[in-house]
Coordinates of C-alpha atoms in Angstrom, one line a residue:
A1 CA -29.9 51.0 -19.1
G2 CA -28.8 51.9 -22.7
Y3 CA -26.1 49.3 -23.1
L4 CA -28.0 47.2 -25.7
P5 CA -29.0 48.4 -29.2
D6 CA -32.7 48.9 -29.9
G7 CA -34.7 45.9 -31.1
T8 CA -33.7 42.2 -31.0
E9 CA -31.2 42.1 -33.8
N10 CA -27.5 41.7 -33.0
L11 CA -28.2 40.7 -29.5
P12 CA -25.9 38.0 -28.0
E13 CA -27.3 34.6 -27.5
I14 CA -28.6 33.8 -24.1
A15 CA -26.0 31.5 -22.4
K16 CA -27.1 27.9 -22.0
L17 CA -26.1 26.3 -18.7
D18 CA -25.1 22.7 -18.7
L19 CA -26.7 21.5 -15.4
R20 CA -25.9 17.8 -15.9
I21 CA -24.5 16.2 -12.8
A22 CA -21.5 14.0 -13.5
P23 CA -22.2 10.4 -12.3
P24 CA -20.0 9.3 -9.5
V25 CA -17.1 6.9 -10.3
R26 CA -18.1 3.6 -8.9
T27 CA -15.2 2.0 -7.2
H28 CA -16.7 0.2 -4.3
F29 CA -17.6 -2.7 -6.6
Y30 CA -14.0 -3.9 -6.5
F31 CA -14.5 -4.5 -2.7
S32 CA -17.9 -6.1 -3.4
D33 CA -16.4 -8.5 -5.9
W34 CA -13.6 -9.4 -3.4
V35 CA -16.0 -10.4 -0.6
I36 CA -19.0 -11.7 -2.6
E37 CA -18.2 -15.4 -2.4
E38 CA -17.7 -15.4 1.4
A39 CA -20.8 -13.3 1.7
R40 CA -22.9 -15.7 -0.2
A41 CA -21.6 -18.6 1.9
R42 CA -22.6 -16.8 5.1
A43 CA -26.0 -15.9 3.7
G44 CA -26.7 -19.6 3.1
Q45 CA -29.3 -21.2 0.7
G46 CA -32.7 -19.8 0.0
Y47 CA -34.4 -17.0 -1.8
A48 CA -35.2 -14.7 1.1
E49 CA -33.5 -11.4 1.5
R50 CA -30.1 -11.6 3.3
R51 CA -28.1 -8.8 4.8
V52 CA -24.4 -9.3 5.2
T53 CA -22.3 -6.7 7.2
T54 CA -18.9 -5.9 5.7
T55 CA -15.9 -4.0 7.0
L56 CA -16.1 -1.3 4.4
D57 CA -16.3 2.2 5.8
R58 CA -18.5 4.3 3.5
Q59 CA -17.0 7.6 4.4
L60 CA -13.4 6.4 4.0
Q61 CA -14.3 4.8 0.6
I62 CA -15.7 8.2 -0.6
I63 CA -12.5 9.9 0.5
A64 CA -10.4 7.2 -1.3
Q65 CA -12.5 7.8 -4.5
D66 CA -12.0 11.6 -4.3
V67 CA -8.2 11.2 -3.8
V68 CA -8.0 8.9 -6.8
R69 CA -10.1 11.2 -9.0
N70 CA -8.5 14.5 -7.9
D71 CA -5.0 13.8 -6.8
S72 CA -3.5 11.2 -9.1
P73 CA -2.4 11.5 -12.8
A74 CA -5.4 10.6 -15.1
S75 CA -3.1 8.6 -17.4
A76 CA -2.0 6.2 -14.6
D77 CA -3.6 3.1 -13.2
V78 CA -4.1 3.3 -9.5
A79 CA -4.9 1.0 -6.6
L80 CA -5.4 1.7 -2.9
V81 CA -6.1 -0.4 0.2
A82 CA -6.9 1.0 3.6
M83 CA -7.2 -1.4 6.6
R84 CA -7.2 -1.4 10.3
P85 CA -4.2 -2.9 12.0
N86 CA -6.2 -6.1 12.6
G87 CA -6.7 -6.6 8.9
E88 CA -10.2 -5.3 8.4
V89 CA -10.3 -3.6 5.0
V90 CA -12.2 -0.3 5.3
A91 CA -11.6 1.1 1.8
M92 CA -10.4 -0.4 -1.5
I93 CA -9.7 1.0 -5.0
G94 CA -9.0 -1.8 -7.4
G95 CA -8.7 0.5 -10.5
R96 CA -9.5 4.0 -11.7
D97 CA -13.0 3.1 -13.1
Y98 CA -14.8 -0.2 -12.5
S99 CA -17.0 0.4 -15.6
R100 CA -13.9 0.3 -17.8
S101 CA -12.1 -2.6 -16.1
Q102 CA -13.3 -5.0 -13.4
F103 CA -9.7 -6.4 -12.8
N104 CA -8.9 -5.7 -9.2
I105 CA -5.3 -4.4 -9.2
A106 CA -5.2 -4.2 -5.4
V107 CA -6.0 -7.8 -4.9
S108 CA -5.1 -9.7 -8.1
G109 CA -2.4 -7.4 -9.6
R110 CA 1.2 -8.3 -9.1
R111 CA 3.8 -5.5 -9.4
Q112 CA 7.3 -5.0 -8.3
P113 CA 7.2 -3.2 -4.9
G114 CA 10.5 -1.4 -5.1
S115 CA 11.9 -0.1 -1.8
T116 CA 8.7 -0.9 0.1
F117 CA 10.1 -4.5 0.1
K118 CA 13.1 -3.3 2.1
L119 CA 10.9 -3.6 5.2
F120 CA 11.7 -7.4 5.3
T121 CA 15.4 -7.0 5.0
Y122 CA 15.7 -4.5 7.8
L123 CA 13.2 -6.4 9.9
T124 CA 15.3 -9.5 9.5
A125 CA 18.4 -7.6 10.6
L126 CA 16.6 -6.4 13.7
E127 CA 15.5 -9.9 14.4
Q128 CA 19.2 -11.0 14.2
G129 CA 20.2 -8.5 16.9
M130 CA 21.0 -5.3 15.0
R131 CA 19.6 -2.0 16.1
P132 CA 18.6 1.2 14.3
G133 CA 22.0 2.7 15.1
S134 CA 24.0 -0.3 13.9
P135 CA 26.3 0.5 11.0
V136 CA 26.1 -1.0 7.5
S137 CA 28.4 -0.2 4.5
N138 CA 27.1 2.4 2.2
A139 CA 30.1 2.2 -0.2
P140 CA 29.6 1.6 -3.9
I141 CA 29.3 -2.0 -5.0
T142 CA 32.1 -2.5 -7.5
E143 CA 32.3 -6.3 -7.7
G144 CA 30.0 -9.0 -9.1
E145 CA 27.4 -8.9 -11.8
Y146 CA 24.8 -7.0 -9.8
R147 CA 25.9 -3.4 -9.1
P148 CA 23.0 -1.2 -7.9
V149 CA 23.4 2.5 -7.3
N150 CA 21.9 5.0 -5.0
S151 CA 19.3 7.2 -6.6
D152 CA 20.7 10.3 -4.8
G153 CA 24.3 9.5 -5.8
V154 CA 25.4 9.7 -2.1
Y155 CA 27.7 7.1 -0.7
G156 CA 30.0 6.6 2.3
D157 CA 32.0 4.2 4.3
S158 CA 29.2 3.3 6.7
I159 CA 25.7 4.5 7.6
S160 CA 23.3 3.6 10.4
L161 CA 20.4 1.2 9.6
E162 CA 18.0 4.0 10.5
K163 CA 19.4 6.5 8.1
A164 CA 19.9 3.9 5.3
F165 CA 16.3 3.0 5.6
A166 CA 15.1 6.6 5.7
T167 CA 17.1 7.7 2.7
S168 CA 16.4 4.4 0.9
S169 CA 20.0 3.6 0.2
N170 CA 20.1 0.8 -2.4
V171 CA 23.7 -0.3 -1.8
A172 CA 23.2 -0.5 2.0
A173 CA 20.0 -2.6 1.5
V174 CA 21.7 -5.0 -0.8
R175 CA 24.7 -5.4 1.5
L176 CA 22.4 -5.9 4.4
F177 CA 20.4 -8.5 2.4
E178 CA 23.5 -10.5 1.7
Q179 CA 24.6 -10.2 5.3
V180 CA 21.4 -11.5 6.9
G181 CA 20.8 -14.0 4.1
A182 CA 18.2 -14.3 1.3
N183 CA 16.4 -17.3 3.0
A184 CA 16.0 -15.3 6.2
V185 CA 14.5 -12.3 4.4
V186 CA 12.1 -14.5 2.4
D187 CA 11.1 -16.3 5.7
T188 CA 10.4 -12.9 7.2
A189 CA 8.2 -11.9 4.2
R190 CA 6.3 -15.2 4.5
A191 CA 5.8 -14.7 8.2
L192 CA 4.1 -11.4 7.4
G193 CA 1.8 -12.9 4.9
V194 CA 3.6 -12.2 1.5
N195 CA 3.5 -15.6 -0.2
D196 CA 4.2 -14.7 -3.8
R197 CA 7.1 -16.3 -5.6
M198 CA 10.4 -14.6 -4.9
D199 CA 13.7 -14.8 -6.9
M200 CA 16.5 -15.6 -4.5
T201 CA 18.9 -13.0 -5.9
P202 CA 20.4 -9.8 -4.4
A203 CA 18.0 -7.8 -6.6
L204 CA 15.2 -9.1 -4.4
A205 CA 16.4 -6.6 -1.7
L206 CA 15.2 -3.8 -4.0
G207 CA 11.8 -5.3 -4.6
T208 CA 12.2 -6.9 -8.0
S209 CA 9.7 -9.8 -7.4
D210 CA 6.0 -9.1 -8.1
V211 CA 3.7 -8.9 -5.1
S212 CA 0.1 -7.7 -4.4
L213 CA -0.7 -4.4 -2.8
L214 CA -3.2 -6.1 -0.5
R215 CA -0.6 -8.4 1.0
M216 CA 2.1 -5.7 1.2
T217 CA -0.3 -3.4 3.1
A218 CA -1.1 -6.3 5.5
A219 CA 2.6 -6.8 6.1
Y220 CA 2.9 -3.1 7.2
A221 CA -0.3 -3.6 9.3
A222 CA 1.6 -6.3 11.2
I223 CA 4.2 -3.7 12.3
A224 CA 1.4 -1.3 13.3
A225 CA -0.3 -4.2 15.3
G226 CA 2.9 -5.8 16.6
R227 CA 1.6 -9.2 15.4
A228 CA 2.2 -11.4 12.4
S229 CA 0.7 -12.3 10.2
I230 CA -2.3 -10.1 9.7
E231 CA -5.0 -11.5 7.4
P232 CA -6.9 -9.0 5.2
V233 CA -10.6 -9.5 5.6
G234 CA -13.7 -7.9 4.2
L235 CA -16.3 -9.4 6.5
P236 CA -16.2 -9.2 10.3
P237 CA -16.2 -12.5 12.3
A238 CA -19.4 -14.4 11.8
S239 CA -20.3 -14.2 15.5
E240 CA -19.3 -12.4 18.6
E241 CA -17.9 -15.7 20.0
A242 CA -15.7 -16.0 16.9
S243 CA -14.6 -12.4 17.2
N244 CA -13.5 -13.0 20.8
S245 CA -11.8 -16.3 20.4
A246 CA -10.5 -16.3 16.8
G247 CA -10.4 -12.7 15.6
Q248 CA -7.6 -11.5 13.4
Q249 CA -5.5 -10.2 16.3
G250 CA -6.0 -13.5 18.2
L251 CA -4.8 -15.6 15.3
A252 CA -1.8 -13.5 14.6
T253 CA 1.5 -14.3 16.4
P254 CA 2.9 -11.6 18.7
M255 CA 6.2 -10.2 17.5
D256 CA 9.3 -9.4 19.6
P257 CA 8.5 -6.0 21.2
R258 CA 12.0 -4.8 20.8
V259 CA 12.1 -5.6 17.1
V260 CA 8.7 -4.0 16.6
S261 CA 9.7 -0.8 18.5
D262 CA 12.9 -0.5 16.5
M263 CA 11.1 -1.0 13.2
R264 CA 8.5 1.6 14.1
I265 CA 11.3 4.1 14.9
M266 CA 12.8 3.5 11.4
L267 CA 9.4 3.8 9.6
E268 CA 8.7 7.1 11.4
R269 CA 12.1 8.4 10.4
V270 CA 11.2 7.8 6.7
V271 CA 8.3 10.2 7.0
S272 CA 9.8 12.7 9.4
D273 CA 13.3 13.0 7.7
G274 CA 13.5 10.7 4.7
T275 CA 12.0 9.9 1.3
G276 CA 8.4 10.0 2.7
R277 CA 8.4 13.6 4.0
R278 CA 5.4 14.5 1.8
A279 CA 3.4 12.0 3.8
Q280 CA 3.7 14.0 7.0
L281 CA 0.5 14.5 9.0
P282 CA -0.6 16.5 12.1
V283 CA -0.2 13.2 13.9
R284 CA 2.7 10.7 14.1
A285 CA 2.9 8.9 10.8
S286 CA 5.1 6.0 9.5
G287 CA 5.7 4.4 6.1
K288 CA 8.0 3.6 3.2
T289 CA 8.2 4.8 -0.4
G290 CA 9.0 2.6 -3.3
T291 CA 9.7 3.1 -7.0
T292 CA 10.8 0.6 -9.7
Q293 CA 13.2 1.0 -12.6
N294 CA 12.3 4.0 -14.8
N295 CA 9.5 4.9 -12.3
R296 CA 7.2 2.3 -13.9
D297 CA 5.7 1.8 -10.4
A298 CA 5.3 4.1 -7.5
W299 CA 4.3 2.9 -4.0
F300 CA 3.7 4.2 -0.6
I301 CA 2.6 2.1 2.4
G302 CA 2.2 3.6 5.8
Y303 CA 0.1 4.0 8.9
A304 CA -1.1 6.6 11.4
Q305 CA -3.1 5.9 14.5
D306 CA -5.5 3.0 13.6
L307 CA -5.3 3.2 9.8
V308 CA -2.9 1.5 7.5
V309 CA -2.9 2.5 3.8
G310 CA -1.1 1.2 0.8
V311 CA -1.2 3.1 -2.6
W312 CA 0.2 2.0 -6.0
L313 CA 0.4 4.1 -9.2
G314 CA 1.7 2.8 -12.5
N315 CA 0.6 1.1 -15.7
E316 CA -0.9 -2.3 -15.1
S317 CA -0.3 -3.4 -18.6
G318 CA 3.3 -2.1 -18.8

C-alpha cells in the first residue's frame, strides 16, 4: 500500500509472540497433606489402587486460588478456609505457593486473631442473659496498666452490644470481657473448638493469643449451624451409617436458640452497617473483621447461606 520502503532493509522486526501458558499455582496440595494420613488409614493395607473421596469442592478451590492470585497483595502471606456449617472443608489455601513453602498456615499457623476473637466475649455475654440492645460502657479506659483505645477515636458513656460489636469498639469489648469474666470467655472459646493456649489478661478480649485459622473458622461455623463444637473434616463419614448416626452435626451440641439468634443478628450488623461492609453480598451475609497491632495480621471470618469462609493476610514470619 506504499507505507513501507522498497526492499527489505530498514524494515521493523516481525513481532515475536510469547505463547507460553503460565502453569497454574498448585494450592490444593495443602488440603491433600492435611487429609493424607486419615485417607491412608481408610484405604487400608495392600498395593491395589484405592480411591478415597474427600470433601474438597474442585470449583470452589479454583475460585479460592483465583482470589488469592488476583485479589491479595503479592507481598503478603495468605491463608483461606471454606467449610460447610457441618465442618466439611470444601476449599483450603495454606499459603500463596505450595512449591515455595509446604507449611500450611491455615492448619498449623498460629496468629493473633484480633477482633475476630471478640465473638467469644459477646457470645458469653449473651449466654449470661444480655441482649443485642443491652448497654455497655464505651468510655475511655483511664485506670490500670492496660488502656486500649478505639481505632476510630469515638467514645461515649454507653453503647449497645450490637453497635459495639459492629463498630468493633475495643474499650467496650475489654469492659465486657472483665464484666463476664475471663474464665467464662475462655470456656466459650473451648466449647466452640478453639483449644490453643490463651493468656488470661484483658488483652485477650482483643485477640492477642495465637490461634489457627481453621479452628477460628469452625467456631464461626458453629454459629451458622447453631451447634457447638463443629469439627473441621476433610473426609466424609466412612459409611452411610456413620453419617446418619455420628455425623458432624450429630456430634455437635445444640446451642441455646435465643443466644444463637442474637449472635447472628450482631454478625449481620457487622456486614450491613459495621466494619465488614465491604463483605456485603446479594444475599444475607454475616461476619467479623479483625486486625492486629500495626496491621501485621488482617482477618475476616463470615458466612452466607451454606458456606463459612475464613481469610487471613499477613506475614507468617513476622
